[in-house]
Every structure is written in structure tokens, then in C-alpha cells.
Amino acid sequence: MIKIRGLTKRYGDVEALRGIDLDVAPGEFLVVLGPSGAGKSTLLRCINRLCAPTEGEIHVDGSRVDAGGASLRRVRRKVAMIFQHYNVVPRLSVRKNVLTGRLGTMPAPLSWLQIFPRQDIEIAMECLRRVELDGKADLRTDTLSGGQKQRVGIARALAQQPRVILADEPVASLDPKTSRTVLTYLKQASRELGISVVCNLHQIDYAREFGERIVGVAGGRIVFDGGPDGLSADVLRRIYPGLEDDAACGGAPRARPATPPHSLTLEEA
Ligand code: ADP
Ligand code: MG
């Protein structure tokens, strides 16, 4: 479904991605795990061309993701996004937020007037049922909790009827219990609808719990690709450079106090 070859992305002197080769199968639920700055967001942004690769090729469902034209439009229709901060419109109802996932398929005048065909309203309600928020369809979205807003984000992505969902740290702003609920809905939708999901996470425990396949990224390179059982202490040290064993912790990897973004992640592990 996604095929990436030799992907490199430089921002001036910063090499955010250094020669990524990656294939994602149809319906696969893939977790990209890595510390802050590893290149996870850049990877997702290159897949739907929110940013232009410096080198390399990306194909989604057989179409090359190019600078513009029909091929890119085809790709963008097939690829939905889920964001860390939900990106819902607070004043709009839950239903209208989900309907914005349909805008790409509608004639422009209808979308300007926010007139939605009955069929699109039915699709939106079906997607809300999947995340068990159909009972809240008429509420203003700013009355919902963070976890519920992210479930709206999932329903909006599903309403696009995509082949691929790219989720960039979808639970980074949520508490652990809510995070697990949100990831459960996302994974379930992926399985039931056969949608490939690439989900960026920095939390090792969620990657272990939800990732069928985990790709570990560090310094812009893939340093691990395997199942959750493969996340040994050694592998974790590759993904999170700067880790050290702490014998007092039964050999569990811990971050040095001097590496704040990592320590948060690893204390949780
Ligand atoms: P992650 O999502 O894993 O935290 P990012 O993809 O955001 O990593 O960033 C990878 C590297 O690229 C970091 O060093 C970051 O500072 C740099 N970077 C990301 N976006 C930009 C940008 N727009 N301009 C310059 N540098 C960037
Ligand atoms: Mg990021």
C-alpha cells in the first residue's frame, strides 16, 4: 500500500531522514517508535507530501507521490490524517466535524454552503458509531473531553474512506487510560475496514501493546523493524540512544537524567 525507497529529507544542515526504505501492506497497523527529533513527523509529512523529499520515491496504492497534478490529488484522497491536537473545529457540531472528512469528494459550492448530501451524513454517522460517539453528534465539539475529540478525529479520518491513515502522536496529549481507548478504536477500525495505519508514538508501552509491527527510528534511520516481542533492551538502546542499563531496575533501560524528552518515555516503559 505504501512503498518508500531511499527517502532522504534535509532541512538546511539538518538531516531529518537518511535513506528510509519501507513497505506497508494493505490493512497493516504499523507503529513508528522513536524519541523526539527522530524524524517520525517528517516521515508522515513526506508520505502525503506536506513536505517535499530531498531524495527518494514514495508510492501510495500504486500512485507516485509527486510534486503536484492528478497523481498527488489521487493520493491525498486515499490518505487521511490524525493529529496530536485533534484539529477539530470547536464551534462546529461533532457531526459537521466528521462531515469535513467528506469535503474532498463534494462539489465545491455545496461544501462552501455546508450543504451535505444525505449519503454523506449517513457515512458520517456510521463513522461516529464506530467510535461510539453517535449519541453526541449534535453537540458542539468544544464540549467534549480530549479523548472524545480525538475519537472525532478518528471518525473524520474514517469518513474520508481512506486506504491509509497517518496518525502523528495521536495520544500524546491524553492520559494513559484515554490513550488506550483511543488506540483501541483506531486499531479496530484498521482491522475491520482493512485500512493501513502508520501511527507515530514515542511511548514504548503503547507500541508494545498496540503495534503488530514496530519500526524503530533514531536519527532519521530505521534501526528496528519487527514485532513487539523484538523490543529487547538492546533494541531499545538503539532506538533511544543514551539509554543505560540500571541493574537496580532489573536491567530495564532507563534514561540518564540529562535527557529529559527520553526520560519521560522510559520511566513509563
Ligand atoms: P519527530 O517527529 O520524531 O520528533 P521531526 O520529524 O519533527 O521528528 O524532526 C526531525 C528533525 O528535523 C529534528 O531535528 C527537527 O528539529 C528537524 N525539523 C523538523 N521540521 C523542521 C523544519 N520545518 N525546519 C527545520 N528543521 C526541522
Ligand atoms: Mg513529531
Short mmCIF file of C-alpha atoms and ligand atoms in Angstrom, two decimals:
data_model
loop_
_atom_site.label_atom_id
_atom_site.label_comp_id
_atom_site.label_asym_id
_atom_site.label_seq_id
_atom_site.Cartn_x
_atom_site.Cartn_y
_atom_site.Cartn_z
CA MET A 1 0.00 0.00 0.00
CA ILE A 2 2.89 2.33 0.82
CA LYS A 3 6.30 1.88 -0.78
CA ILE A 4 9.19 4.14 0.21
CA ARG A 5 12.64 3.92 -1.35
CA GLY A 6 15.76 5.88 -0.47
CA LEU A 7 13.84 8.66 1.27
CA THR A 8 16.07 11.46 2.47
CA LYS A 9 14.92 14.81 3.84
CA ARG A 10 17.25 17.66 4.71
CA TYR A 11 16.26 20.95 6.33
CA GLY A 12 19.36 23.03 5.60
CA ASP A 13 22.09 21.25 7.54
CA VAL A 14 19.69 19.03 9.47
CA GLU A 15 19.27 15.55 8.02
CA ALA A 16 15.84 14.60 9.32
CA LEU A 17 15.59 11.37 7.26
CA ARG A 18 18.59 9.43 5.95
CA GLY A 19 17.72 6.79 3.36
CA ILE A 20 14.44 5.27 4.53
CA ASP A 21 13.20 2.10 2.76
CA LEU A 22 9.81 0.95 3.99
CA ASP A 23 6.84 -1.06 2.75
CA VAL A 24 3.46 -1.02 4.46
CA ALA A 25 0.99 -3.76 3.48
CA PRO A 26 -2.75 -3.20 2.94
CA GLY A 27 -4.55 -3.25 6.30
CA GLU A 28 -1.31 -3.26 8.30
CA PHE A 29 -1.21 -1.42 11.64
CA LEU A 30 2.31 -0.08 11.87
CA VAL A 31 3.74 1.82 14.82
CA VAL A 32 6.70 4.13 14.20
CA LEU A 33 8.50 4.40 17.53
CA GLY A 34 11.25 6.86 18.33
CA PRO A 35 12.31 9.77 20.51
CA SER A 36 11.54 13.39 19.82
CA GLY A 37 13.54 14.61 16.83
CA ALA A 38 13.96 11.10 15.34
CA GLY A 39 12.18 12.08 12.12
CA LYS A 40 8.76 10.48 12.70
CA SER A 41 6.66 13.53 11.76
CA THR A 42 8.84 14.26 8.75
CA LEU A 43 8.27 10.71 7.53
CA LEU A 44 4.47 11.09 7.72
CA ARG A 45 4.61 14.54 6.14
CA CYS A 46 6.59 13.17 3.20
CA ILE A 47 4.05 10.36 2.64
CA ASN A 48 1.23 12.80 1.81
CA ARG A 49 3.63 15.42 0.51
CA LEU A 50 3.04 18.05 3.15
CA CYS A 51 6.78 18.29 2.76
CA ALA A 52 8.91 17.51 -0.28
CA PRO A 53 11.56 14.77 -0.01
CA THR A 54 15.13 15.79 -0.79
CA GLU A 55 15.74 12.39 -2.40
CA GLY A 56 13.84 9.17 -2.89
CA GLU A 57 10.47 7.92 -4.06
CA ILE A 58 7.16 7.27 -2.36
CA HIS A 59 4.23 5.35 -3.82
CA VAL A 60 0.79 5.05 -2.24
CA ASP A 61 -1.55 2.39 -3.65
CA GLY A 62 0.44 2.37 -6.88
CA SER A 63 0.47 6.16 -7.41
CA ARG A 64 3.73 8.05 -7.13
CA VAL A 65 3.52 10.89 -4.61
CA ASP A 66 4.75 13.72 -6.80
CA ALA A 67 5.01 17.48 -6.62
CA GLY A 68 1.52 18.06 -7.98
CA GLY A 69 -1.09 17.10 -10.51
CA ALA A 70 -3.59 14.31 -10.69
CA SER A 71 -1.35 11.72 -9.05
CA LEU A 72 -0.98 13.78 -5.86
CA ARG A 73 -4.73 14.52 -5.75
CA ARG A 74 -5.40 10.77 -6.06
CA VAL A 75 -3.02 10.06 -3.22
CA ARG A 76 -4.44 12.78 -0.96
CA ARG A 77 -7.96 11.39 -1.33
CA LYS A 78 -6.72 7.98 -0.17
CA VAL A 79 -4.67 9.24 2.78
CA ALA A 80 -6.31 10.63 5.94
CA MET A 81 -4.50 12.27 8.85
CA ILE A 82 -4.99 12.22 12.62
CA PHE A 83 -3.20 14.89 14.63
CA GLN A 84 -1.86 15.18 18.17
CA HIS A 85 -4.02 18.23 18.92
CA TYR A 86 -7.10 16.75 17.17
CA ASN A 87 -7.53 19.73 14.77
CA VAL A 88 -11.30 19.75 15.26
CA VAL A 89 -13.30 22.94 14.74
CA PRO A 90 -14.52 23.76 18.28
CA ARG A 91 -17.68 25.70 17.32
CA LEU A 92 -18.97 23.09 14.90
CA SER A 93 -21.08 20.12 15.92
CA VAL A 94 -19.47 16.72 16.19
CA ARG A 95 -21.36 15.63 13.05
CA LYS A 96 -20.12 18.61 11.00
CA ASN A 97 -16.54 17.98 12.08
CA VAL A 98 -16.83 14.43 10.82
CA LEU A 99 -18.51 15.64 7.61
CA THR A 100 -15.43 17.75 6.84
CA GLY A 101 -13.81 14.37 6.09
CA ARG A 102 -16.22 14.18 3.11
CA LEU A 103 -15.33 17.59 1.66
CA GLY A 104 -12.72 16.22 -0.73
CA THR A 105 -15.43 14.24 -2.55
CA MET A 106 -18.04 17.02 -2.78
CA PRO A 107 -18.62 19.73 -5.40
CA ALA A 108 -17.13 22.99 -4.09
CA PRO A 109 -20.36 25.07 -3.93
CA LEU A 110 -22.03 22.51 -1.68
CA SER A 111 -19.04 22.46 0.64
CA TRP A 112 -18.90 26.30 0.78
CA LEU A 113 -22.55 26.32 1.82
CA GLN A 114 -22.06 23.39 4.19
CA ILE A 115 -24.85 21.53 2.43
CA PHE A 116 -24.13 17.86 2.82
CA PRO A 117 -25.81 15.15 0.73
CA ARG A 118 -27.84 12.62 2.72
CA GLN A 119 -25.42 9.86 1.78
CA ASP A 120 -22.50 11.79 3.32
CA ILE A 121 -24.47 12.37 6.51
CA GLU A 122 -25.08 8.62 6.71
CA ILE A 123 -21.37 7.92 6.22
CA ALA A 124 -20.52 10.42 8.99
CA MET A 125 -22.98 8.81 11.40
CA GLU A 126 -21.64 5.34 10.62
CA CYS A 127 -18.11 6.57 11.41
CA LEU A 128 -19.33 8.13 14.65
CA ARG A 129 -20.90 4.79 15.60
CA ARG A 130 -17.50 3.13 15.14
CA VAL A 131 -16.02 5.36 17.84
CA GLU A 132 -19.24 5.22 19.91
CA LEU A 133 -19.97 8.94 19.67
CA ASP A 134 -23.13 8.82 17.55
CA GLY A 135 -25.08 9.88 20.65
CA LYS A 136 -23.11 13.16 20.72
CA ALA A 137 -23.47 14.06 17.03
CA ASP A 138 -25.40 17.30 17.68
CA LEU A 139 -23.18 18.64 20.47
CA ARG A 140 -20.66 21.39 19.89
CA THR A 141 -17.27 19.73 19.67
CA ASP A 142 -15.74 22.03 22.30
CA THR A 143 -17.99 20.43 24.94
CA LEU A 144 -16.17 17.09 24.54
CA SER A 145 -13.20 15.75 26.51
CA GLY A 146 -9.76 15.39 24.88
CA GLY A 147 -10.22 11.67 24.31
CA GLN A 148 -13.64 12.25 22.74
CA LYS A 149 -12.21 14.98 20.47
CA GLN A 150 -9.60 12.54 19.25
CA ARG A 151 -12.34 9.97 18.60
CA VAL A 152 -14.00 12.67 16.45
CA GLY A 153 -10.60 12.99 14.73
CA ILE A 154 -10.66 9.24 14.03
CA ALA A 155 -14.27 9.39 12.76
CA ARG A 156 -13.38 12.32 10.46
CA ALA A 157 -10.43 10.34 9.06
CA LEU A 158 -12.69 7.30 8.52
CA ALA A 159 -15.34 9.47 6.81
CA GLN A 160 -12.80 10.14 4.08
CA GLN A 161 -12.98 6.37 3.36
CA PRO A 162 -9.20 6.27 3.04
CA ARG A 163 -6.89 3.38 2.22
CA VAL A 164 -4.26 4.79 4.59
CA ILE A 165 -4.42 6.72 7.88
CA LEU A 166 -1.36 8.61 9.09
CA ALA A 167 -1.58 9.33 12.83
CA ASP A 168 1.08 11.64 14.27
CA GLU A 169 1.34 11.06 18.02
CA PRO A 170 -2.45 10.78 18.33
CA VAL A 171 -2.38 10.16 22.09
CA ALA A 172 0.49 12.41 23.16
CA SER A 173 -1.93 14.86 24.84
CA LEU A 174 -4.03 12.22 26.62
CA ASP A 175 -3.81 10.34 29.91
CA PRO A 176 -2.91 6.61 29.80
CA LYS A 177 -6.43 5.21 30.17
CA THR A 178 -7.86 7.51 27.48
CA SER A 179 -4.84 6.85 25.26
CA ARG A 180 -5.54 3.12 25.32
CA THR A 181 -9.21 3.69 24.49
CA VAL A 182 -8.33 5.91 21.52
CA LEU A 183 -5.69 3.49 20.19
CA THR A 184 -8.15 0.61 20.57
CA TYR A 185 -10.74 2.39 18.37
CA LEU A 186 -8.08 3.20 15.79
CA LYS A 187 -6.73 -0.33 15.64
CA GLN A 188 -10.20 -1.85 15.50
CA ALA A 189 -11.20 0.39 12.57
CA SER A 190 -7.98 -0.52 10.77
CA ARG A 191 -8.69 -4.22 11.18
CA GLU A 192 -12.40 -4.10 10.33
CA LEU A 193 -12.07 -1.79 7.33
CA GLY A 194 -8.68 -3.00 6.03
CA ILE A 195 -7.10 0.46 6.32
CA SER A 196 -3.30 0.67 6.59
CA VAL A 197 -2.32 2.79 9.59
CA VAL A 198 1.04 4.38 10.26
CA CYS A 199 0.93 5.58 13.84
CA ASN A 200 3.80 7.60 15.31
CA LEU A 201 4.34 7.08 19.01
CA HIS A 202 7.09 7.87 21.47
CA GLN A 203 5.75 5.66 24.28
CA ILE A 204 7.32 2.20 24.37
CA ASP A 205 4.49 0.62 26.35
CA TYR A 206 1.79 1.63 23.84
CA ALA A 207 3.99 0.46 20.96
CA ARG A 208 4.32 -2.93 22.65
CA GLU A 209 0.61 -3.14 23.34
CA PHE A 210 -0.79 -1.97 20.00
CA GLY A 211 1.93 -2.40 17.38
CA GLU A 212 1.63 -5.54 15.27
CA ARG A 213 4.74 -4.33 13.55
CA ILE A 214 7.02 -1.70 15.04
CA VAL A 215 9.53 0.36 13.10
CA GLY A 216 12.08 1.97 15.39
CA VAL A 217 13.52 5.26 14.14
CA ALA A 218 16.54 7.08 15.51
CA GLY A 219 18.48 9.91 13.94
CA GLY A 220 16.48 9.68 10.70
CA ARG A 221 17.22 5.98 10.16
CA ILE A 222 15.23 2.78 10.67
CA VAL A 223 17.10 0.90 13.40
CA PHE A 224 14.50 -1.79 14.09
CA ASP A 225 11.67 -3.44 12.17
CA GLY A 226 9.81 -6.29 13.82
CA GLY A 227 7.11 -7.45 16.19
CA PRO A 228 6.60 -6.22 19.76
CA ASP A 229 8.48 -9.26 21.11
CA GLY A 230 11.61 -7.98 19.39
CA LEU A 231 11.77 -4.82 21.54
CA SER A 232 14.63 -6.06 23.72
CA ALA A 233 16.70 -3.81 25.97
CA ASP A 234 19.36 -3.82 23.24
CA VAL A 235 16.90 -2.71 20.56
CA LEU A 236 15.51 0.00 22.85
CA ARG A 237 19.03 1.36 23.33
CA ARG A 238 19.33 1.58 19.54
CA ILE A 239 16.03 3.47 19.26
CA TYR A 240 16.75 5.67 22.26
CA PRO A 241 20.50 6.40 22.12
CA GLY A 242 21.79 7.46 25.50
CA LEU A 243 19.99 4.76 27.43
CA GLU A 244 21.83 2.84 30.04
CA ASP A 245 21.03 -0.31 31.98
CA ASP A 246 20.20 0.16 35.58
CA ALA A 247 20.91 -3.05 37.45
CA ALA A 248 18.74 -1.87 40.33
CA CYS A 249 15.84 -1.76 37.91
CA GLY A 250 16.25 -5.38 36.87
CA GLY A 251 18.12 -4.35 33.75
CA ALA A 252 15.23 -2.28 32.41
CA PRO A 253 16.57 0.53 30.27
CA ARG A 254 16.40 3.98 31.81
CA ALA A 255 17.33 7.36 30.53
CA ARG A 256 20.05 9.46 32.05
CA PRO A 257 18.57 12.41 33.93
CA ALA A 258 20.26 14.71 31.41
CA THR A 259 17.95 13.59 28.56
CA PRO A 260 14.53 14.94 29.50
CA PRO A 261 12.47 14.00 26.42
CA HIS A 262 13.61 10.40 26.69
CA SER A 263 13.32 10.05 30.43
CA LEU A 264 9.60 10.69 30.37
CA THR A 265 9.12 7.92 27.84
CA LEU A 266 11.37 5.47 29.58
CA GLU A 267 10.03 5.97 33.05
CA GLU A 268 6.70 4.92 31.60
CA ALA A 269 8.15 1.82 29.96
P1 ADP B 1 9.89 13.72 15.45
O1 ADP B 1 8.53 13.83 14.87
O2 ADP B 1 10.38 12.30 15.54
O3 ADP B 1 10.01 14.43 16.75
P2 ADP B 1 10.67 15.52 13.33
O4 ADP B 1 10.37 14.84 12.05
O5 ADP B 1 9.71 16.54 13.81
O6 ADP B 1 10.93 14.41 14.45
O7 ADP B 1 12.09 16.22 13.23
C1 ADP B 1 13.26 15.56 12.76
C2 ADP B 1 14.40 16.55 12.72
O8 ADP B 1 14.14 17.53 11.71
C3 ADP B 1 14.61 17.33 14.01
O9 ADP B 1 15.99 17.56 14.16
C4 ADP B 1 13.88 18.62 13.76
O10 ADP B 1 14.43 19.67 14.52
C5 ADP B 1 14.10 18.84 12.27
N1 ADP B 1 12.98 19.57 11.63
C6 ADP B 1 11.69 19.15 11.54
N2 ADP B 1 10.95 20.04 10.86
C7 ADP B 1 11.77 21.07 10.52
C8 ADP B 1 11.60 22.28 9.80
N3 ADP B 1 10.42 22.63 9.28
N4 ADP B 1 12.69 23.08 9.64
C9 ADP B 1 13.90 22.71 10.13
N5 ADP B 1 14.11 21.59 10.81
C10 ADP B 1 13.10 20.75 11.01
MG MG B 2 6.79 14.56 15.71
#
